[in-house]
CSV table of C-alpha atoms and ligand atoms in Angstrom, one decimal:
chain,number,residue,atom,x,y,z
X,1,MET,CA,0.0,0.1,0.1
X,2,THR,CA,1.5,3.3,-0.8
X,3,LEU,CA,1.4,6.2,1.2
X,4,LYS,CA,-0.7,8.0,-1.2
X,5,PHE,CA,-3.0,5.5,-1.1
X,6,LEU,CA,-3.1,5.7,2.6
X,7,VAL,CA,-3.2,9.6,2.4
X,8,LEU,CA,-6.4,9.4,-0.1
X,9,SER,CA,-8.2,6.6,1.9
X,10,SER,CA,-8.0,9.3,4.8
X,11,LEU,CA,-9.2,12.0,3.1
X,12,ALA,CA,-12.0,10.5,1.9
X,13,LEU,CA,-13.1,10.4,5.4
X,14,LEU,CA,-12.4,14.0,6.0
X,15,THR,CA,-16.2,15.0,4.8
X,16,ASN,CA,-16.8,14.8,9.0
X,17,ALA,CA,-13.9,16.6,10.0
X,18,HIS,CA,-13.1,19.9,11.7
X,19,MET,CA,-9.8,21.7,11.8
X,20,ALA,CA,-6.7,21.9,14.5
X,21,ALA,CA,-3.5,23.9,14.2
X,22,PHE,CA,-0.8,21.8,13.2
X,23,HIS,CA,2.9,22.4,14.2
X,24,LYS,CA,5.8,19.6,15.6
X,25,ALA,CA,5.3,21.4,19.1
X,26,MET,CA,1.6,20.6,19.4
X,27,TYR,CA,0.1,17.7,22.0
X,28,CYS,CA,-0.8,15.1,20.0
X,29,PHE,CA,1.4,15.4,16.7
X,30,ASN,CA,2.0,11.7,16.2
X,31,GLY,CA,-1.3,11.0,17.2
X,32,THR,CA,-2.7,9.1,20.5
X,33,ALA,CA,-1.7,5.5,20.0
X,34,SER,CA,1.4,4.8,22.3
X,35,GLY,CA,4.6,4.0,20.2
X,36,GLN,CA,3.3,4.8,17.1
X,37,VAL,CA,3.1,7.6,14.0
X,38,ASN,CA,0.3,8.2,12.5
X,39,TYR,CA,1.2,10.4,9.5
X,40,ASN,CA,-2.5,11.3,8.9
X,41,ASN,CA,-3.3,12.1,12.3
X,42,ASP,CA,-6.6,14.0,12.5
X,43,ASP,CA,-6.9,13.5,16.8
X,44,PRO,CA,-6.8,17.2,18.1
X,45,VAL,CA,-9.9,18.2,15.3
X,46,SER,CA,-12.6,17.1,16.7
X,47,PRO,CA,-14.6,19.3,18.1
X,48,LEU,CA,-15.9,20.2,21.8
X,49,TRP,CA,-19.5,19.9,23.1
X,50,MET,CA,-21.3,19.7,26.2
X,51,LEU,CA,-18.2,18.1,27.6
X,52,LYS,CA,-17.2,17.9,31.5
X,53,LYS,CA,-13.9,20.0,32.1
X,54,SER,CA,-11.8,17.7,32.3
X,55,ASP,CA,-12.3,16.4,28.7
X,56,TYR,CA,-12.8,19.4,26.9
X,57,TRP,CA,-9.3,21.0,28.4
X,58,PHE,CA,-7.0,20.6,26.3
X,59,HIS,CA,-8.6,18.1,24.4
X,60,HIS,CA,-7.6,15.4,26.7
X,61,VAL,CA,-11.4,14.0,25.3
X,62,ASN,CA,-9.2,11.5,23.2
X,63,GLN,CA,-6.1,12.0,25.9
X,64,CYS,CA,-4.3,14.2,23.4
X,65,ASP,CA,-3.2,15.8,26.0
X,66,ASP,CA,-1.5,12.9,27.2
X,67,PHE,CA,1.2,12.7,24.3
X,68,PRO,CA,3.6,15.7,24.5
X,69,PRO,CA,5.8,17.4,21.8
X,70,ALA,CA,9.3,15.5,21.7
X,71,PRO,CA,11.6,17.2,23.8
X,72,GLY,CA,12.9,20.5,22.5
X,73,ASP,CA,10.0,21.0,20.4
X,74,PHE,CA,8.3,24.4,21.1
X,75,LEU,CA,6.0,26.8,19.2
X,76,GLU,CA,8.6,29.9,19.2
X,77,LEU,CA,6.9,32.9,19.6
X,78,PRO,CA,8.9,35.9,18.9
X,79,ALA,CA,8.4,38.9,20.6
X,80,GLY,CA,6.9,42.0,18.4
X,81,SER,CA,6.7,39.4,15.1
X,82,SER,CA,4.9,36.8,14.0
X,83,PHE,CA,4.6,32.9,14.1
X,84,THR,CA,3.2,30.3,11.6
X,85,VAL,CA,1.1,27.3,12.0
X,86,GLU,CA,-1.0,25.1,9.5
X,87,VAL,CA,-4.5,25.3,10.5
X,88,ALA,CA,-5.9,21.7,8.8
X,89,ALA,CA,-8.4,19.1,8.9
X,90,ASN,CA,-5.4,16.4,8.8
X,91,ARG,CA,-1.7,16.5,9.4
X,92,GLY,CA,-1.4,14.5,6.0
X,93,VAL,CA,-2.6,17.4,4.2
X,94,THR,CA,0.4,19.6,5.9
X,95,SER,CA,4.0,20.1,5.6
X,96,LEU,CA,4.3,18.0,8.6
X,97,SER,CA,3.7,14.5,6.6
X,98,PHE,CA,5.1,12.7,3.3
X,99,ASN,CA,7.2,15.7,2.7
X,100,GLY,CA,4.2,18.3,2.3
X,101,GLN,CA,3.4,16.4,-0.9
X,102,PHE,CA,-0.2,16.3,0.0
X,103,ALA,CA,-0.1,20.1,1.2
X,104,THR,CA,-2.3,22.5,-0.9
X,105,ASP,CA,-3.4,26.1,-0.1
X,106,TRP,CA,-6.1,24.7,2.2
X,107,GLY,CA,-6.7,22.9,4.9
X,108,ASP,CA,-7.9,19.7,3.4
X,109,GLY,CA,-5.5,19.1,0.6
X,110,GLY,CA,-7.7,20.1,-2.4
X,111,ASN,CA,-7.8,23.2,-4.6
X,112,HIS,CA,-10.1,26.2,-4.1
X,113,PRO,CA,-10.8,29.2,-5.6
X,114,ASN,CA,-9.3,32.2,-4.1
X,115,ASP,CA,-12.9,33.6,-3.1
X,116,TYR,CA,-13.8,30.5,-2.2
X,117,SER,CA,-17.4,30.6,-0.7
X,118,VAL,CA,-21.0,28.9,-0.5
X,119,ALA,CA,-22.0,30.9,-3.8
X,120,ASN,CA,-18.4,29.6,-5.7
X,121,LEU,CA,-17.6,26.2,-4.5
X,122,ALA,CA,-16.2,25.2,-7.9
X,123,GLY,CA,-17.4,21.4,-7.5
X,124,ALA,CA,-16.7,21.2,-3.8
X,125,PRO,CA,-19.6,20.2,-1.5
X,126,LEU,CA,-21.9,22.1,0.8
X,127,SER,CA,-22.2,21.0,4.5
X,128,SER,CA,-24.9,19.4,5.5
X,129,SER,CA,-25.9,22.9,7.7
X,130,GLY,CA,-24.9,25.0,4.3
X,131,CYS,CA,-21.9,26.0,4.7
X,132,ILE,CA,-18.5,25.6,2.9
X,133,GLY,CA,-17.8,21.8,3.3
X,134,ASN,CA,-14.3,21.0,2.5
X,135,PRO,CA,-12.1,21.5,4.7
X,136,ASN,CA,-15.0,21.8,7.2
X,137,MET,CA,-14.3,25.3,7.9
X,138,HIS,CA,-17.8,26.1,9.6
X,139,THR,CA,-18.3,29.3,7.3
X,140,GLN,CA,-20.4,30.3,3.9
X,141,ASN,CA,-17.1,32.8,2.9
X,142,GLN,CA,-13.8,34.1,4.4
X,143,SER,CA,-15.7,37.2,5.7
X,144,MET,CA,-17.7,35.1,8.0
X,145,ALA,CA,-15.3,33.2,9.4
X,146,ALA,CA,-15.4,33.7,13.1
X,147,GLY,CA,-11.6,34.0,14.0
X,148,THR,CA,-9.1,31.5,15.8
X,149,ALA,CA,-6.6,32.7,18.6
X,150,PHE,CA,-3.8,31.3,20.8
X,151,ALA,CA,-3.4,31.9,24.6
X,152,ILE,CA,-0.4,31.4,26.8
X,153,SER,CA,0.1,30.1,30.3
X,154,TYR,CA,3.3,30.7,31.8
X,155,GLN,CA,3.3,26.9,33.3
X,156,SER,CA,5.4,24.7,31.7
X,157,ASP,CA,3.3,21.6,32.9
X,158,ILE,CA,-0.2,21.3,30.8
X,159,SER,CA,-1.2,20.2,34.3
X,160,GLN,CA,-0.9,23.3,36.2
X,161,VAL,CA,-2.6,25.5,33.7
X,162,THR,CA,-6.1,27.0,34.7
X,163,MET,CA,-8.1,29.5,33.3
X,164,ASP,CA,-7.0,31.9,35.4
X,165,ASN,CA,-3.0,31.7,33.9
X,166,LEU,CA,-4.5,30.9,30.5
X,167,ALA,CA,-4.5,34.5,28.3
X,168,VAL,CA,-5.7,35.5,25.0
X,169,PHE,CA,-2.6,37.1,23.4
X,170,THR,CA,-3.4,36.9,19.6
X,171,VAL,CA,-6.3,36.5,17.5
X,172,ARG,CA,-6.5,36.5,13.8
X,173,TYR,CA,-10.1,37.4,12.2
X,174,ASN,CA,-11.7,35.4,9.1
X,175,THR,CA,-9.6,32.1,10.2
X,176,PRO,CA,-10.1,29.3,10.0
X,177,TRP,CA,-9.2,29.8,6.2
X,178,LYS,CA,-6.3,29.7,3.9
X,179,ARG,CA,-3.6,26.4,5.1
X,180,VAL,CA,-1.2,28.4,6.3
X,181,THR,CA,-1.9,30.9,9.4
X,182,SER,CA,0.3,33.4,10.6
X,183,TYR,CA,-0.6,35.1,14.3
X,184,ASP,CA,1.1,38.3,15.8
X,185,VAL,CA,3.2,38.7,19.1
X,186,PRO,CA,2.8,41.4,21.2
X,187,LYS,CA,6.3,42.9,21.9
X,188,ASP,CA,5.7,42.8,25.8
X,189,MET,CA,5.3,39.3,26.4
X,190,PRO,CA,7.9,38.6,28.9
X,191,ALA,CA,10.1,34.9,28.5
X,192,CYS,CA,8.9,31.8,29.5
X,193,PRO,CA,10.4,29.8,32.2
X,194,ALA,CA,13.4,27.1,31.3
X,195,ASP,CA,11.0,24.3,30.2
X,196,GLY,CA,9.0,26.6,28.1
X,197,CYS,CA,5.2,27.9,28.5
X,198,THR,CA,1.7,26.0,27.7
X,199,CYS,CA,-0.2,27.8,24.6
X,200,ALA,CA,-3.8,26.6,23.6
X,201,TRP,CA,-5.2,27.0,20.2
X,202,VAL,CA,-8.5,28.0,20.2
X,203,TRP,CA,-11.7,28.6,17.9
X,204,ILE,CA,-15.5,28.9,18.3
X,205,PRO,CA,-17.2,28.8,14.9
X,206,ASN,CA,-19.8,31.1,14.0
X,207,GLY,CA,-23.1,28.5,13.4
X,208,CYS,CA,-22.6,26.1,10.3
X,209,GLY,CA,-23.4,23.2,12.5
X,210,GLU,CA,-23.5,22.1,15.9
X,211,PRO,CA,-22.3,25.3,18.4
X,212,ASN,CA,-19.1,23.7,19.4
X,213,ILE,CA,-15.5,24.7,20.8
X,214,TYR,CA,-12.3,23.7,19.8
X,215,MET,CA,-9.0,23.7,22.3
X,216,GLN,CA,-5.6,21.9,21.4
X,217,GLY,CA,-2.0,22.4,23.5
X,218,PHE,CA,1.6,23.3,22.4
X,219,LYS,CA,4.7,23.9,24.1
X,220,CYS,CA,5.3,27.0,23.5
X,221,MET,CA,8.4,29.7,24.2
X,222,VAL,CA,8.5,33.3,23.8
X,223,THR,CA,11.8,34.4,21.8
X,224,GLY,CA,13.4,38.0,22.0
X,225,ALA,CA,11.4,38.8,25.1
X,226,THR,CA,12.6,42.3,26.6
X,227,SER,CA,9.4,43.0,28.9
X,228,THR,CA,10.1,41.4,32.2
X,229,THR,CA,6.0,42.5,33.1
X,230,PRO,CA,4.1,39.6,33.8
X,231,ILE,CA,0.7,39.0,32.3
X,232,ALA,CA,-2.4,39.9,33.8
X,233,THR,CA,-4.8,37.6,35.4
X,234,PRO,CA,-7.4,37.1,32.6
X,235,LYS,CA,-10.9,37.9,32.9
X,236,PRO,CA,-13.7,36.4,31.4
X,237,PRO,CA,-14.9,37.9,27.5
X,238,VAL,CA,-18.2,38.8,27.5
X,239,TRP,CA,-20.5,39.4,24.3
X,240,CYS,CA,-20.1,43.2,23.4
X,241,GLU,CA,-21.1,43.6,19.7
X,242,GLU,CA,-23.6,46.2,20.4
X,243,ASP,CA,-21.8,48.5,22.6
X,244,GLN,CA,-17.5,48.4,22.5
X,245,SER,CA,-17.1,50.1,25.6
X,246,THR,CA,-18.6,47.0,27.8
X,247,CYS,CA,-16.2,45.0,26.5
X,248,THR,CA,-13.5,43.3,29.0
X,249,GLN,CA,-10.5,45.2,28.8
X,250,GLY,CA,-7.1,44.0,29.2
X,251,ALA,CA,-5.8,40.1,29.3
X,252,LYS,CA,-9.0,38.0,28.6
X,253,GLN,CA,-9.8,34.2,29.0
X,254,ILE,CA,-10.1,31.6,26.6
X,255,LEU,CA,-14.1,31.3,26.2
X,256,ILE,CA,-15.4,28.4,27.2
X,257,TRP,CA,-19.5,27.8,25.5
X,258,ASN,CA,-21.8,24.8,25.4
X,259,GLN,CA,-19.7,22.5,27.6
X,260,ALA,CA,-21.4,20.5,30.8
X,261,GLU,CA,-19.5,22.8,33.3
X,262,GLY,CA,-17.1,25.6,33.6
X,263,ASN,CA,-18.7,28.0,30.8
X,264,ASN,CA,-17.5,31.6,31.2
X,265,ILE,CA,-19.9,32.8,28.5
X,266,ALA,CA,-23.7,32.7,27.8
X,267,VAL,CA,-25.5,34.3,25.0
X,268,SER,CA,-29.2,34.4,23.8
X,269,GLY,CA,-30.8,36.1,20.8
X,270,PHE,CA,-29.3,37.2,18.0
X,271,ASP,CA,-26.2,39.2,16.4
X,272,LEU,CA,-26.5,42.3,14.8
X,273,SER,CA,-26.4,40.5,11.3
X,274,GLY,CA,-29.4,38.4,12.1
X,275,ASN,CA,-27.8,35.4,13.4
X,276,PRO,CA,-28.0,33.4,16.3
X,277,LYS,CA,-25.4,35.0,18.9
X,278,SER,CA,-21.7,32.8,18.6
X,279,PRO,CA,-19.1,34.1,21.0
X,280,ALA,CA,-16.0,34.3,19.1
X,281,TYR,CA,-12.4,35.2,19.0
X,282,ASN,CA,-13.7,38.6,17.6
X,283,SER,CA,-14.8,42.0,18.2
X,284,LYS,CA,-18.2,40.3,19.0
X,285,CYS,CA,-16.4,39.3,22.5
X,286,GLY,CA,-14.0,42.5,22.6
X,287,PHE,CA,-11.1,40.6,20.6
X,288,GLN,CA,-9.0,42.7,18.3
X,289,ASP,CA,-7.8,41.3,15.1
X,290,GLY,CA,-3.7,41.0,15.5
X,291,GLU,CA,-1.5,41.2,18.6
X,292,GLY,CA,-3.1,41.3,21.9
X,293,PHE,CA,-2.0,45.0,22.4
X,294,HIS,CA,-4.9,45.7,24.6
X,295,ALA,CA,-4.4,42.7,26.8
X,296,LEU,CA,-0.3,43.1,27.4
X,297,VAL,CA,-0.6,46.8,27.8
X,298,ALA,CA,-2.7,46.3,30.5
X,299,ILE,CA,-0.6,43.8,31.7
X,300,GLY,CA,0.5,43.6,35.6
X,301,ASN,CA,-1.2,45.7,37.8
X,302,VAL,CA,-1.2,48.5,36.0
X,303,VAL,CA,-4.8,50.6,37.2
X,304,SER,CA,-4.2,53.1,34.3
X,305,ASP,CA,-4.3,52.3,30.7
X,306,THR,CA,-1.9,55.1,30.7
X,307,SER,CA,1.8,53.8,31.5
X,308,PRO,CA,4.4,56.7,32.1
X,309,GLN,CA,5.9,56.7,28.4
X,310,GLU,CA,2.4,57.5,27.3
X,311,HIS,CA,2.0,60.1,29.7
X,312,ARG,CA,5.6,61.6,28.2
X,313,MET,CA,4.1,61.0,24.6
X,314,THR,CA,0.8,63.0,25.2
X,315,SER,CA,2.6,66.3,25.8
X,316,LEU,CA,3.5,65.8,21.9
X,317,VAL,CA,0.0,66.2,21.4
X,318,HIS,CA,-0.8,68.9,19.0
X,319,ARG,CA,-4.2,68.7,18.1
X,320,PRO,CA,-6.5,65.4,18.2
X,321,LEU,CA,-7.6,64.8,14.7
X,322,PRO,CA,-11.1,63.2,13.6
X,323,PRO,CA,-11.0,59.4,13.0
X,324,GLN,CA,-11.6,59.7,9.3
X,325,ARG,CA,-8.6,62.0,9.1
X,326,LEU,CA,-6.4,59.5,10.7
X,327,GLN,CA,-7.7,56.7,8.7
X,328,GLN,CA,-7.1,58.8,5.5
X,329,LEU,CA,-3.5,58.9,7.3
X,330,LEU,CA,-3.6,55.0,7.5
X,331,HIS,CA,-4.1,54.6,4.0
X,332,HIS,CA,-1.9,57.5,2.6
X,333,PRO,CA,1.2,57.5,4.9
X,334,HIS,CA,2.6,60.2,2.2
X,335,LEU,CA,0.3,62.6,4.4
X,336,LEU,CA,2.1,62.2,7.2
X,337,PRO,CA,3.9,65.5,8.5
X,338,PRO,CA,7.5,65.5,7.7
X,339,ARG,CA,8.4,67.3,11.3
X,340,PRO,CA,9.4,64.3,13.7
X,341,HIS,CA,7.3,65.9,16.6
X,342,GLN,CA,4.7,66.1,14.6
X,343,LEU,CA,5.3,62.5,12.9
X,344,LEU,CA,5.3,61.3,16.5
X,345,ASP,CA,2.1,62.9,17.4
X,346,ARG,CA,0.3,61.3,14.2
X,347,LEU,CA,1.6,58.3,15.0
X,348,HIS,CA,0.6,58.5,18.6
X,349,GLN,CA,-2.8,59.0,17.8
X,350,LEU,CA,-3.3,56.2,15.5
X,351,TRP,CA,-2.1,53.9,18.0
X,352,ARG,CA,-4.4,55.4,20.5
X,353,HIS,CA,-7.5,55.0,18.2
X,354,ARG,CA,-6.2,51.1,17.7
X,355,LEU,CA,-5.6,51.8,14.4
X,356,LEU,CA,-2.2,50.4,14.2
X,357,HIS,CA,-2.9,46.9,14.9
X,358,HIS,CA,0.1,45.0,13.7
X,359,PRO,CA,3.5,46.4,14.5
X,360,HIS,CA,4.8,46.2,10.7
X,361,HIS,CA,2.2,48.9,10.2
X,362,LEU,CA,3.8,50.8,12.3
X,363,LEU,CA,7.7,49.9,10.6
X,364,HIS,CA,5.9,50.3,7.4
X,365,HIS,CA,4.6,54.0,8.3
X,366,LEU,CA,8.3,55.3,9.4
X,367,LEU,CA,9.9,53.4,6.7
X,368,HIS,CA,7.8,55.2,4.1
X,369,HIS,CA,7.9,58.7,5.9
X,370,LEU,CA,12.0,58.0,5.8
X,371,LEU,CA,12.0,57.1,2.2
X,372,HIS,CA,10.0,60.1,1.1
X,373,HIS,CA,11.7,62.9,4.1
X,374,THR,CA,15.3,62.4,4.2
P,401,NAG,C1,7.1,12.0,16.5
P,401,NAG,O1,7.4,10.4,15.5
P,401,NAG,C2,8.9,10.8,15.0
P,401,NAG,C3,9.2,10.3,14.1
P,401,NAG,O2,8.6,10.0,13.1
P,401,NAG,C4,9.7,11.1,16.4
P,401,NAG,O3,10.9,11.9,15.6
P,401,NAG,C5,9.1,12.2,16.8
P,401,NAG,O4,10.1,12.2,18.1
P,401,NAG,C6,7.3,12.3,17.1
P,401,NAG,N1,7.1,12.8,18.6
P,401,NAG,C7,6.5,12.6,19.4
P,401,NAG,C8,6.0,13.7,20.2
P,401,NAG,O5,6.6,11.8,20.0
P,402,NAG,C1,-20.8,35.9,3.1
P,402,NAG,O1,-21.4,35.2,3.2
P,402,NAG,C2,-22.6,35.9,4.1
P,402,NAG,C3,-23.4,34.8,4.9
P,402,NAG,O2,-23.8,33.8,3.7
P,402,NAG,C4,-23.2,36.6,3.1
P,402,NAG,O3,-24.0,37.7,3.9
P,402,NAG,C5,-22.4,37.8,2.5
P,402,NAG,O4,-23.0,38.6,1.7
P,402,NAG,C6,-20.9,37.1,2.3
P,402,NAG,N1,-19.8,37.8,2.0
P,402,NAG,C7,-19.5,37.9,0.7
P,402,NAG,C8,-18.2,38.6,0.4
P,402,NAG,O5,-19.8,37.0,-0.1
């Protein structure tokens, strides 16, 4: 039997599969059978619904958390930069099996249009709930994809990770989508203990089937850390789509929803688009796209959201600009003022208005500025 046959026969079973983030530092990388390597591993992809905490926590329902990554394998989180995982339905269609020969742009090893959607399936099937079926991303199209996130605990031992020491630090809106997915790392992430940190990939789809949650573990470590401020005790997120001022500020817990115990969010009724409310790693529950700027600015026991550095910078503010003008600057950096003080002021205003979600935006603006004004 060839490897190809093994892969194809396993792909035939993918129709009911869901998604996980694959990386060699994940728990149950080789599957959940002791001493065996399952190159077509899909053990971490199954959704979690109405389970006891002991079962949903790090996907213990099939013992995934009992199979740590090989010693020395860590998901590296470069402070102020980004890291990449492969979001797929099966390890067989990632670069981590069969030399990547079955990997495509998509998490099912198939080829789909760039603007893949229920209106542009190009021959792929619909799921039973009328959404994209392959891969089973629980969405109608990219814009409806609910968002996925990573959380971190500064505990090396997975058994010591609790809701109170596991904080969401990065969110990617409109995912799961393509296989290769990157997440930004806040620059203020402190270093992990010598044996590393424990991370979790989490996802709650927006409808398209049973209202499940997803959670799987990784061994991770922050590289290039300069901050030594520990992360704050995370607080439960709340539904705040209608009024962003009511969102939980600062470090947030992962969302536990529709489980038999330990839920930290409950919703009823409909969201602003008229669909049943589904908590998610997006603005509906106060999560920003990109790095958890919010989460890590409000670290430690900082009570004010203005750091001493901000106080110093505030003195540079000349004139608050209206939001439209800030948006304009964001998209037309050549309009940034040439004088350093004014430039700093504009960048600071963009930052305060949370318009600079990604540090590379800031870099981009600065480089552009330097090229054109020096
Ligand atoms: C997974 O299997 C490979 C052999 O293919 C081995 O090198 C690696 O250490 C295994 N990882 C774990 C976590 O068991
Ligand atoms: C995505 O799907 C939603 C729900 O079906 C729909 O309302 C929206 O118009 C679609 N967006 C695009 C860009 O196709």
